[in-house]
mmCIF file of C-alpha atoms in Angstrom:
data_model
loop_
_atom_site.group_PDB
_atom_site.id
_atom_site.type_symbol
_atom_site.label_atom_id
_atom_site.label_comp_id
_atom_site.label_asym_id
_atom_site.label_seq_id
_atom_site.Cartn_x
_atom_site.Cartn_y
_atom_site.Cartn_z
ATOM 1 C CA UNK J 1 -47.440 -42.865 15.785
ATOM 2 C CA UNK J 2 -45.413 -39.747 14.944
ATOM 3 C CA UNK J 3 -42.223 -41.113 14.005
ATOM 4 C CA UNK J 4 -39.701 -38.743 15.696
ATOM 5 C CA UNK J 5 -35.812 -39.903 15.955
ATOM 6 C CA UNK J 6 -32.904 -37.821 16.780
ATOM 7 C CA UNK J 7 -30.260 -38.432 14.160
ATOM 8 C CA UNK J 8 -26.927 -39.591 15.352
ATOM 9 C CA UNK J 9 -23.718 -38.899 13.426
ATOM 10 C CA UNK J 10 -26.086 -36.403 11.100
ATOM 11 C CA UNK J 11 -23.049 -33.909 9.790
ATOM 12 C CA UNK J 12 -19.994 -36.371 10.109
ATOM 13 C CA UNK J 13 -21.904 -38.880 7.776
ATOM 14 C CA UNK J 14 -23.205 -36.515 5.052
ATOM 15 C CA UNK J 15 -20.116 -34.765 5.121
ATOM 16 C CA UNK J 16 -18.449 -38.358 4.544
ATOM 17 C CA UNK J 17 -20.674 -39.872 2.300
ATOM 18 C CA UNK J 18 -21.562 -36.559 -0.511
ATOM 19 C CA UNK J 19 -18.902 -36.618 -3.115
ATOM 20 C CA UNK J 20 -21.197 -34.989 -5.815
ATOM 21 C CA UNK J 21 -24.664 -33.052 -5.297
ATOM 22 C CA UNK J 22 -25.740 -34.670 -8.715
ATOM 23 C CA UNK J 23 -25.154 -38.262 -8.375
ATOM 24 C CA UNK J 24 -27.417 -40.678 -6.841
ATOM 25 C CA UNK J 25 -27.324 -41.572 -3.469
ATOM 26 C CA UNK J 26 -28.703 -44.583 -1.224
ATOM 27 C CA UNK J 27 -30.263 -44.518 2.468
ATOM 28 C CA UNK J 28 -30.064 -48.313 3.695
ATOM 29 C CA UNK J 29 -31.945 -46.914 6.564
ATOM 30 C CA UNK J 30 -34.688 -44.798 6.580
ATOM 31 C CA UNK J 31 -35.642 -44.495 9.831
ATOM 32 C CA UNK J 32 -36.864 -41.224 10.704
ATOM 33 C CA UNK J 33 -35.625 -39.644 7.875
ATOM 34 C CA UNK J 34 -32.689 -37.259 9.361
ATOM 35 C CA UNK J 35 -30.152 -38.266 7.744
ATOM 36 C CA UNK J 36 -32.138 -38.755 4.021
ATOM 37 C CA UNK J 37 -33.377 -34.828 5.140
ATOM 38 C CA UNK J 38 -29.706 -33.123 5.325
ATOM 39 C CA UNK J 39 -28.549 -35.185 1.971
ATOM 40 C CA UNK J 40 -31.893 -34.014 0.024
ATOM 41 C CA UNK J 41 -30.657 -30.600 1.330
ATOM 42 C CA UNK J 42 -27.627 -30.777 -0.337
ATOM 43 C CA UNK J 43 -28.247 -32.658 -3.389
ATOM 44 C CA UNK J 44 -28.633 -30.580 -6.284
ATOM 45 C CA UNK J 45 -31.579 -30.602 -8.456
ATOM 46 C CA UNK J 46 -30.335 -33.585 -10.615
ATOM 47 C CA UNK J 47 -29.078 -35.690 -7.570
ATOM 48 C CA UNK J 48 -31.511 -38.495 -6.584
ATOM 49 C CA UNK J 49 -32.378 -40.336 -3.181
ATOM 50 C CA UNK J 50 -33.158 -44.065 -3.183
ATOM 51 C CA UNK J 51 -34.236 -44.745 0.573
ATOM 52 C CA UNK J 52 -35.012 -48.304 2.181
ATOM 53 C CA UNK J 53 -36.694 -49.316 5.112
ATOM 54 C CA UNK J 54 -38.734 -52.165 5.812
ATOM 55 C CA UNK J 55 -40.476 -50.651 8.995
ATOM 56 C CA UNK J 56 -44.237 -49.577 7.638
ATOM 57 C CA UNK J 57 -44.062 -47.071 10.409
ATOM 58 C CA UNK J 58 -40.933 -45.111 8.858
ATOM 59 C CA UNK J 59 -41.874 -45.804 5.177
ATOM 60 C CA UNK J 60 -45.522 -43.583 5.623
ATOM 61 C CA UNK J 61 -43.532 -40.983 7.521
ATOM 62 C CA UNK J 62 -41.068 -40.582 4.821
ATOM 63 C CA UNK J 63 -43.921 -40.720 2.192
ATOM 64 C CA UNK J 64 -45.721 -37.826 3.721
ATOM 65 C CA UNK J 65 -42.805 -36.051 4.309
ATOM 66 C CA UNK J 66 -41.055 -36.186 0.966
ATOM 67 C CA UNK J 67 -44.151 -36.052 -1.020
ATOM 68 C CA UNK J 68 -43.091 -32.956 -2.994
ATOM 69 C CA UNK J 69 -39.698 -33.662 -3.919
ATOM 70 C CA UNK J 70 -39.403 -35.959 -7.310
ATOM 71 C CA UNK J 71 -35.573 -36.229 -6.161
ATOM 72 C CA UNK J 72 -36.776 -39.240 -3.812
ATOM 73 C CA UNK J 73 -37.505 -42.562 -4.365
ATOM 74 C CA UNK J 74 -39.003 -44.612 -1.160
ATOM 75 C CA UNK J 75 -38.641 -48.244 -1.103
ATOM 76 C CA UNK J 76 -40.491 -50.722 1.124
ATOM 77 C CA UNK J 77 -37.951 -53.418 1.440
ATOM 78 C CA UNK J 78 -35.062 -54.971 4.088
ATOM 79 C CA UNK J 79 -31.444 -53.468 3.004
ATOM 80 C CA UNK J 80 -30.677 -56.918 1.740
ATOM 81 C CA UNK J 81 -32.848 -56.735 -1.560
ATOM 82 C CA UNK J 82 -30.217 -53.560 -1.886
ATOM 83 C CA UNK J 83 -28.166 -54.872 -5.477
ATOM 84 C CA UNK J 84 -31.170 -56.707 -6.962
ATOM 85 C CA UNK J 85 -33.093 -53.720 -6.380
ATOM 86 C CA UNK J 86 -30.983 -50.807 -7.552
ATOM 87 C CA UNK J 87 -30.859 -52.912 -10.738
ATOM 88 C CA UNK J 88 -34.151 -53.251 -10.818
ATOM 89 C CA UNK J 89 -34.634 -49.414 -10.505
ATOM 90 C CA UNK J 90 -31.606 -49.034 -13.321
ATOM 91 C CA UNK J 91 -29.674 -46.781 -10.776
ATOM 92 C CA UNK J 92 -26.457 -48.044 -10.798
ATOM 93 C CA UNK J 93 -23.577 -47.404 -10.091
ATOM 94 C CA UNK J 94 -24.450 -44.724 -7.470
ATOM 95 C CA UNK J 95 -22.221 -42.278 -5.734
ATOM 96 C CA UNK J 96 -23.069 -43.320 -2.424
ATOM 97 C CA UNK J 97 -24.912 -45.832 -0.213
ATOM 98 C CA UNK J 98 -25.285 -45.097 3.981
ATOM 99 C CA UNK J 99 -26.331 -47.470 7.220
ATOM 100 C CA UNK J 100 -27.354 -46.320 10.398
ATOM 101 C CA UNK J 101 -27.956 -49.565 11.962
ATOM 102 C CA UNK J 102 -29.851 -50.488 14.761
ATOM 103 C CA UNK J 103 -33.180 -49.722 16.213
ATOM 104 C CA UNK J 104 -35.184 -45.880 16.137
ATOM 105 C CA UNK J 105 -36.194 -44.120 18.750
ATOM 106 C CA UNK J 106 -40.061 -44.796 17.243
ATOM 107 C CA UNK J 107 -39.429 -48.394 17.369
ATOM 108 C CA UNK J 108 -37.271 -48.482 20.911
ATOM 109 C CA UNK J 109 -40.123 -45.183 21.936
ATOM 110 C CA UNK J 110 -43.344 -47.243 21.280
ATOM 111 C CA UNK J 111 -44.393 -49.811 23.667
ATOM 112 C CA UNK J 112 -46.127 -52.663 21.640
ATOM 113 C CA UNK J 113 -43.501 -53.170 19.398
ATOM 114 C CA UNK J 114 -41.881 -55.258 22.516
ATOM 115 C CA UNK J 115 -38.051 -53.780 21.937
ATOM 116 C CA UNK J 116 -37.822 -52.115 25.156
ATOM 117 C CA UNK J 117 -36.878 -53.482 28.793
ATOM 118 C CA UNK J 118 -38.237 -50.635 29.845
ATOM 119 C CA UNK J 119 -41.938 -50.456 28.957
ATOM 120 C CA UNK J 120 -44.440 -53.690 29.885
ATOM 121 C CA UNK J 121 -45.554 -54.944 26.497
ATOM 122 C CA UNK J 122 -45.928 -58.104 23.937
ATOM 123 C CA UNK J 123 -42.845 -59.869 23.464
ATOM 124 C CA UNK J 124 -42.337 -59.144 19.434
ATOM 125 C CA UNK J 125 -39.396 -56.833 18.510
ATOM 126 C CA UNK J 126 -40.128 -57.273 14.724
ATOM 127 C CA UNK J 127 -38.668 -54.709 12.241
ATOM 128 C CA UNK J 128 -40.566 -55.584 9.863
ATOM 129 C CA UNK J 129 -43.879 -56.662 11.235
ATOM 130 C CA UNK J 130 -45.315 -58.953 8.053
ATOM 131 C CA UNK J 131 -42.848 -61.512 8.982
ATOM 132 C CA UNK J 132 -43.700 -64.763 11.030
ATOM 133 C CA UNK J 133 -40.838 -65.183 13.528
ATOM 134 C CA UNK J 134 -40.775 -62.952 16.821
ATOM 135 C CA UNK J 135 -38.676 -62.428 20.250
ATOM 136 C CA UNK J 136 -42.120 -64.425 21.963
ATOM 137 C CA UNK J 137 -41.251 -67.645 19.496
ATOM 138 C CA UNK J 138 -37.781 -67.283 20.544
ATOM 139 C CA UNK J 139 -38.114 -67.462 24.201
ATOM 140 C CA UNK J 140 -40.768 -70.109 24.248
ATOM 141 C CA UNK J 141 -39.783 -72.709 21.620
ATOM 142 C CA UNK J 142 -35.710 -72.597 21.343
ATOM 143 C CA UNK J 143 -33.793 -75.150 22.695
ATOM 144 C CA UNK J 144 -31.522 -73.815 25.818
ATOM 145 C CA UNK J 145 -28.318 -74.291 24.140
ATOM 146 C CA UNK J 146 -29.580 -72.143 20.932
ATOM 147 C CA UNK J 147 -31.076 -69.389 23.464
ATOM 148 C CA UNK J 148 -27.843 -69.805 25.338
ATOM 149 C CA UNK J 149 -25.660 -69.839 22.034
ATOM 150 C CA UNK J 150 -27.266 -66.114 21.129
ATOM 151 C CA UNK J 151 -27.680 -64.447 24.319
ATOM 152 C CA UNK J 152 -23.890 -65.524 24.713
ATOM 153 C CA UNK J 153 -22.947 -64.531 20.941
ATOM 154 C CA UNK J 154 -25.458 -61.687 20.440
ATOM 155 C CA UNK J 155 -25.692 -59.830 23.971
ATOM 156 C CA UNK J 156 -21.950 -60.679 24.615
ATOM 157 C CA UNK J 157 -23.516 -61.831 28.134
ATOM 158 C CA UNK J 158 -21.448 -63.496 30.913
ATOM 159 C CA UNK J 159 -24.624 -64.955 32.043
ATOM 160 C CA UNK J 160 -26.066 -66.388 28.730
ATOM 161 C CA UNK J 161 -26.699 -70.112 30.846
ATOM 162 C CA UNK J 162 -28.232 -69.309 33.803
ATOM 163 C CA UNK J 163 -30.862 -66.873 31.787
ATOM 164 C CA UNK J 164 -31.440 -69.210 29.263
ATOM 165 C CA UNK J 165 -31.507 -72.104 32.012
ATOM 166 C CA UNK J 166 -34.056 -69.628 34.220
ATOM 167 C CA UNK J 167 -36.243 -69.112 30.679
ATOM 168 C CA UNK J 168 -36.606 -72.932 30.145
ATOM 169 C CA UNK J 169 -37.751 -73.624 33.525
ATOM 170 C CA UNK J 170 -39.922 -70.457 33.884
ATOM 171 C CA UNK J 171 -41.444 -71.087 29.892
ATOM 172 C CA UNK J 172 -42.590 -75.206 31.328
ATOM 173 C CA UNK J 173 -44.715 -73.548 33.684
ATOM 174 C CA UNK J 174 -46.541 -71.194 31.035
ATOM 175 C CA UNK J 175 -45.600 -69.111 28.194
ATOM 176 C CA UNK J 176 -43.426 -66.218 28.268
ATOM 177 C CA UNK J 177 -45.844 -63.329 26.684
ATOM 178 C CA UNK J 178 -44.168 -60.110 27.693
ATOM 179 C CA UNK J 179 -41.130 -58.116 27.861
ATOM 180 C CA UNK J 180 -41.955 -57.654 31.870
ATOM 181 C CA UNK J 181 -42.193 -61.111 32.449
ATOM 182 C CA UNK J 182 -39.341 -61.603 30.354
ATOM 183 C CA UNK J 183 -37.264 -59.239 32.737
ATOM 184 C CA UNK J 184 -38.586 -60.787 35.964
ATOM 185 C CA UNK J 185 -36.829 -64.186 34.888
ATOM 186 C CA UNK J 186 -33.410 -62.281 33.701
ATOM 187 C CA UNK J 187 -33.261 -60.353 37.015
ATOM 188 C CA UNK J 188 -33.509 -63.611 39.066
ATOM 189 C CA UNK J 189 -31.238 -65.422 36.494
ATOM 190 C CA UNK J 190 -28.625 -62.749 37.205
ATOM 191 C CA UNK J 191 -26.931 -62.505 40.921
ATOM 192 C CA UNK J 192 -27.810 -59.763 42.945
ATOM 193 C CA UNK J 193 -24.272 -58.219 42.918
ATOM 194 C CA UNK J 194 -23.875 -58.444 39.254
ATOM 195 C CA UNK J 195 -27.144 -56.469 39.390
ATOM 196 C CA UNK J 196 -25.641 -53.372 40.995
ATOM 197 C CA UNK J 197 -23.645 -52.893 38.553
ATOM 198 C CA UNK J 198 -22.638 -51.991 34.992
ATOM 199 C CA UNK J 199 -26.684 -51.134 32.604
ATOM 200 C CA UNK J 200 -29.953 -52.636 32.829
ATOM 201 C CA UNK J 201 -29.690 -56.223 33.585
ATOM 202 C CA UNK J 202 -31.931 -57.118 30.585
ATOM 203 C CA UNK J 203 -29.811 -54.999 28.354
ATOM 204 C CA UNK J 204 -27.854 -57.454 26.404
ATOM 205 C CA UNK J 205 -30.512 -60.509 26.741
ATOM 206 C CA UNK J 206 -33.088 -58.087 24.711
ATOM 207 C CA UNK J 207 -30.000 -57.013 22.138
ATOM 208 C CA UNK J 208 -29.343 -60.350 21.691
ATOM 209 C CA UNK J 209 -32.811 -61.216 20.789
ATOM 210 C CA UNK J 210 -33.441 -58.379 18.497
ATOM 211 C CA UNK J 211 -30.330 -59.231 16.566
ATOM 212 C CA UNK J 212 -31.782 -62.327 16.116
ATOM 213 C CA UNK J 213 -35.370 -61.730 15.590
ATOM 214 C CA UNK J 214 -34.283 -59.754 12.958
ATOM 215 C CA UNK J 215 -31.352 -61.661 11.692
ATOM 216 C CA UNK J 216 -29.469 -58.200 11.864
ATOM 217 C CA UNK J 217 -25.796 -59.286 11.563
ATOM 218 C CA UNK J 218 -26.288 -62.005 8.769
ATOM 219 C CA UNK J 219 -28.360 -59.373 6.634
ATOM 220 C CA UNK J 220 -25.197 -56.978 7.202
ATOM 221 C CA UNK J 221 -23.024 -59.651 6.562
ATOM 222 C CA UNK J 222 -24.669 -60.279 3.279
ATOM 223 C CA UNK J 223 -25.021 -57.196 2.102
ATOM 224 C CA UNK J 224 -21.533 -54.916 2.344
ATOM 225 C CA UNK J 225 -20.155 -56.599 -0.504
ATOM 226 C CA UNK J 226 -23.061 -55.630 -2.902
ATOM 227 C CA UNK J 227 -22.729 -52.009 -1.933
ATOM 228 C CA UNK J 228 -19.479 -52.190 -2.954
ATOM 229 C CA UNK J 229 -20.589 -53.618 -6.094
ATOM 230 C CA UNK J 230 -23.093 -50.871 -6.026
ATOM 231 C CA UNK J 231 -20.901 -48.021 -5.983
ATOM 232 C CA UNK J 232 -19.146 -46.020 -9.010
ATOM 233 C CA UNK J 233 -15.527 -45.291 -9.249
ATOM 234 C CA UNK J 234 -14.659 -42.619 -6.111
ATOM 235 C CA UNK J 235 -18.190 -43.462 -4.511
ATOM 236 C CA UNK J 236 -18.441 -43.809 -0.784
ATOM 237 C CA UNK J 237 -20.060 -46.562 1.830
ATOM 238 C CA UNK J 238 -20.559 -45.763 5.173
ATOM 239 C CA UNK J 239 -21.774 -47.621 8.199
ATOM 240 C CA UNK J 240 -23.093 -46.478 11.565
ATOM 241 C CA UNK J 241 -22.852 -49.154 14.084
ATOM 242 C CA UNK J 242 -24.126 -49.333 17.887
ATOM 243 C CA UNK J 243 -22.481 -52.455 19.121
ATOM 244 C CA UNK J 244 -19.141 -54.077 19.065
ATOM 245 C CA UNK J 245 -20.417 -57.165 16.617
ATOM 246 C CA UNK J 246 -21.655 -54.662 13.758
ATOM 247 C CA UNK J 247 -18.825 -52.777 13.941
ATOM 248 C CA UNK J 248 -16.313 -55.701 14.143
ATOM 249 C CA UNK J 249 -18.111 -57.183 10.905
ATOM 250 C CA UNK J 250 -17.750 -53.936 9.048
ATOM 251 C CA UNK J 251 -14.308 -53.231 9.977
ATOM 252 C CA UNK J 252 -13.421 -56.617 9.169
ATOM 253 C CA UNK J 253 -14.938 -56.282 5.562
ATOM 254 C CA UNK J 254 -13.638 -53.166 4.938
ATOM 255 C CA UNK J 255 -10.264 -54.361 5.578
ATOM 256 C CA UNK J 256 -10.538 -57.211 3.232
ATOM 257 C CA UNK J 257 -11.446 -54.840 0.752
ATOM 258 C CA UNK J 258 -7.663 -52.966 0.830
ATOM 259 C CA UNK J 259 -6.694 -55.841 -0.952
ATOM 260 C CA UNK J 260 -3.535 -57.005 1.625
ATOM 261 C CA UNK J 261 -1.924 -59.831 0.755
ATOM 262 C CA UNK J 262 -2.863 -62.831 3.288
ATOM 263 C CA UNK J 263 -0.400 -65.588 1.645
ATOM 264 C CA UNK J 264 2.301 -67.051 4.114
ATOM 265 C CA UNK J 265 5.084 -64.917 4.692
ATOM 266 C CA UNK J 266 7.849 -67.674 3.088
ATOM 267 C CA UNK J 267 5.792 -67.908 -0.245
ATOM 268 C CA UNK J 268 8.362 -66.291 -3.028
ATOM 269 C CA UNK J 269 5.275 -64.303 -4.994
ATOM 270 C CA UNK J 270 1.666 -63.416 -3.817
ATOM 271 C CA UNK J 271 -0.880 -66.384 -4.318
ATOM 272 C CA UNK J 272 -4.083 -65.611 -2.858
ATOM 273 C CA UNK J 273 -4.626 -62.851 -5.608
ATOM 274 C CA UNK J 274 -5.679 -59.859 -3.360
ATOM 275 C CA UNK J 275 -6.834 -57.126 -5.340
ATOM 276 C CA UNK J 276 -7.639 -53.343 -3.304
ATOM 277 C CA UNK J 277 -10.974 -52.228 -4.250
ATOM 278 C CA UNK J 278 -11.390 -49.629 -1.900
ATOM 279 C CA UNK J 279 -9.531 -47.421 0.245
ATOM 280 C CA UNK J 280 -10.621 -46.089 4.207
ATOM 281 C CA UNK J 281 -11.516 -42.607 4.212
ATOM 282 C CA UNK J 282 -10.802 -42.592 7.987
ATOM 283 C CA UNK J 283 -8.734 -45.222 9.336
ATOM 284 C CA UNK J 284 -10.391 -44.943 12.379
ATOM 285 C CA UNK J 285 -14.028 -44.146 13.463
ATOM 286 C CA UNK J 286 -15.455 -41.434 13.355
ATOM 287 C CA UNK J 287 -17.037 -41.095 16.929
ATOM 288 C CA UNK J 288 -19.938 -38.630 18.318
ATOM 289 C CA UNK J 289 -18.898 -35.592 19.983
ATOM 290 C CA UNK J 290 -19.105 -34.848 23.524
ATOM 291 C CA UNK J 291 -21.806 -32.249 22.998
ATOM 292 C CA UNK J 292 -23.784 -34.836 20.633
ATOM 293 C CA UNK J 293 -23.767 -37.646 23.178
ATOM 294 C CA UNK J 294 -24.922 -34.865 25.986
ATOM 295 C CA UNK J 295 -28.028 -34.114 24.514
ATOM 296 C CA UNK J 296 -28.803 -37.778 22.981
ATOM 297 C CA UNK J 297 -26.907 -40.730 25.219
ATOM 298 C CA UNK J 298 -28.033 -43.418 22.601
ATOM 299 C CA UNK J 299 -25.027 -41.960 20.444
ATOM 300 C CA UNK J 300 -22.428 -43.012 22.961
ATOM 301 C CA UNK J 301 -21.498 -46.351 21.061
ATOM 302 C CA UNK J 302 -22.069 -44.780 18.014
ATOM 303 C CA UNK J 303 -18.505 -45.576 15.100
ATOM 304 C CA UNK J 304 -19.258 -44.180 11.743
ATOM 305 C CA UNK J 305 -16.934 -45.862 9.260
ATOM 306 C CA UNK J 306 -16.703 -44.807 5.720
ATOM 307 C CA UNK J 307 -14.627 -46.780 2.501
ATOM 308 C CA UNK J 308 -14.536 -45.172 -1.095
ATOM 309 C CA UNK J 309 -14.088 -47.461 -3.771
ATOM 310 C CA UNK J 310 -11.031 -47.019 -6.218
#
């Protein structure tokens, strides 16, 4: 596979993120590369790249790619490994550590990874394809109410029961094995005039079980503190979301890093100790233009939000 991805928020994140062409810099998410590409570009000779992905796929492409510049360091590894690893590599602090969550265009592009509605294929959706659980053991061994709890939680779905009441009964016939079939039973799960409107009807069903397959918001959750922990004095964090559950988890944690006092309003002196440890470069996103989301739609629910620590 040629791993090809068009780079959302490229500028606007790089611009955000570079606070000194020397220091060392982090890429949470390799992906195709774009975004490690225009920071290697203006990194100065004693600047240095550390760059994660767990994705194979991405890793080789980035190997091959960056193979003659010593400036870059490619690491094999979910973001989550992020603080143990940088001390590990004796990095630390760095000036600067970026996300660009959510799925490539190589991963959403190529049919047997199973992450598209679109394309007829095994039922995986597996970043990181060494690991054991998959969309397939999802469907076919989760109870109803946990299939209905994260299609309802994770896809934000109005109609998380009936799909994950259509799956059970569908599933005690014979397994579920592909993303078609998998469609077939959301389409007659969801009425016929809810179909007519608003995306895909398997849109938020297959989000839901990405997130997860791939435990995507409690890997977030557990790893924006350590890049703050991560980061020198005046060193930056920023965080590309897709969806309204990433970005409410990262707006929420960046908030509690400003350090606002939460005690009651009627207690005489602050109690609960709040400290700031970082500011909010933008106090609101920072949102794709109108020519951007033209020529790529998948940037359309792009935020980029960006904290420097003090």
């Amino acid at each position: 596979m040629e791993f090809k991805h068009v780079t959302v928020l490229l500028e606007e994140s790089i611009d955000h993120l570079l606070t000194d062409p020397d220091g060392t810099y982090v890429d949470c998410t390799l992906g195709g590369a774009g975004h490690s590409r225009l920071l290697l570009k203006r990194l100065g000779p004693g600047g240095k790249l550390i760059a994660f992905d767990q994705d194979p796929a991405a890793v080789k492409h980035a190997q091959a790619l960056f193979a003659q510049d010593q400036r870059v360091q490619i690491i094999n590894r979910n973001f989550v490994y992020l603080e143990e690893t940088l001390k590990e590599l004796d990095v630390l602090p760095v000036k600067g550590i970026l996300f660009d969550l959510g799925v490539s265009s190589p991963q959403l592009d190529e049919a047997e990874r199973g992450f598209s509605y679109m394309q007829d294929a095994p039922l995986d959706m597996r970043m990181n394809s060494a690991q054991a659980l998959s969309a397939e053991e999802i469907v076919n061994e989760w109870s109803a109410q946990e299939l209905e709890r994260i299609i309802r939680e994770y896809g934000e779905e109005r109609w998380a029961r009936r799909i994950s009441d259509f799956i059970v009964n569908r599933r005690a016939h014979s397994r579920i094995e592909s993303t078609g079939e998998l469609v077939e039973v959301i389409k007659n799960a969801i009425p016929a005039a809810a179909r007519r409107e608003g995306p895909h009807p398997a849109k938020r069903t297959f989000q839901a079980l990405r997130i997860a397959v791939n435990d995507e918001l409690g890997v977030l959750d557990r790893t924006l503190d350590q890049a703050l922990n991560c980061l020198d004095a005046g060193g930056r964090v920023g965080v590309i979301t897709f969806h309204s559950l990433e970005d409410r988890l990262v707006k929420q944690r960046m908030q509690s890093w400003l350090g606002r006092c939460i005690c009651p309003p009627d207690f005489p002196v602050c109690r609960c100790g709040a400290e700031a440890k970082a500011r909010l470069v933008s106090r609101k996103p920072i949102l794709p233009s109108a020519e951007e989301v033209d020529y790529n739609p998948r940037a359309r629910s792009a935020k980029l939000r960006v904290a420097e620590k003090l």
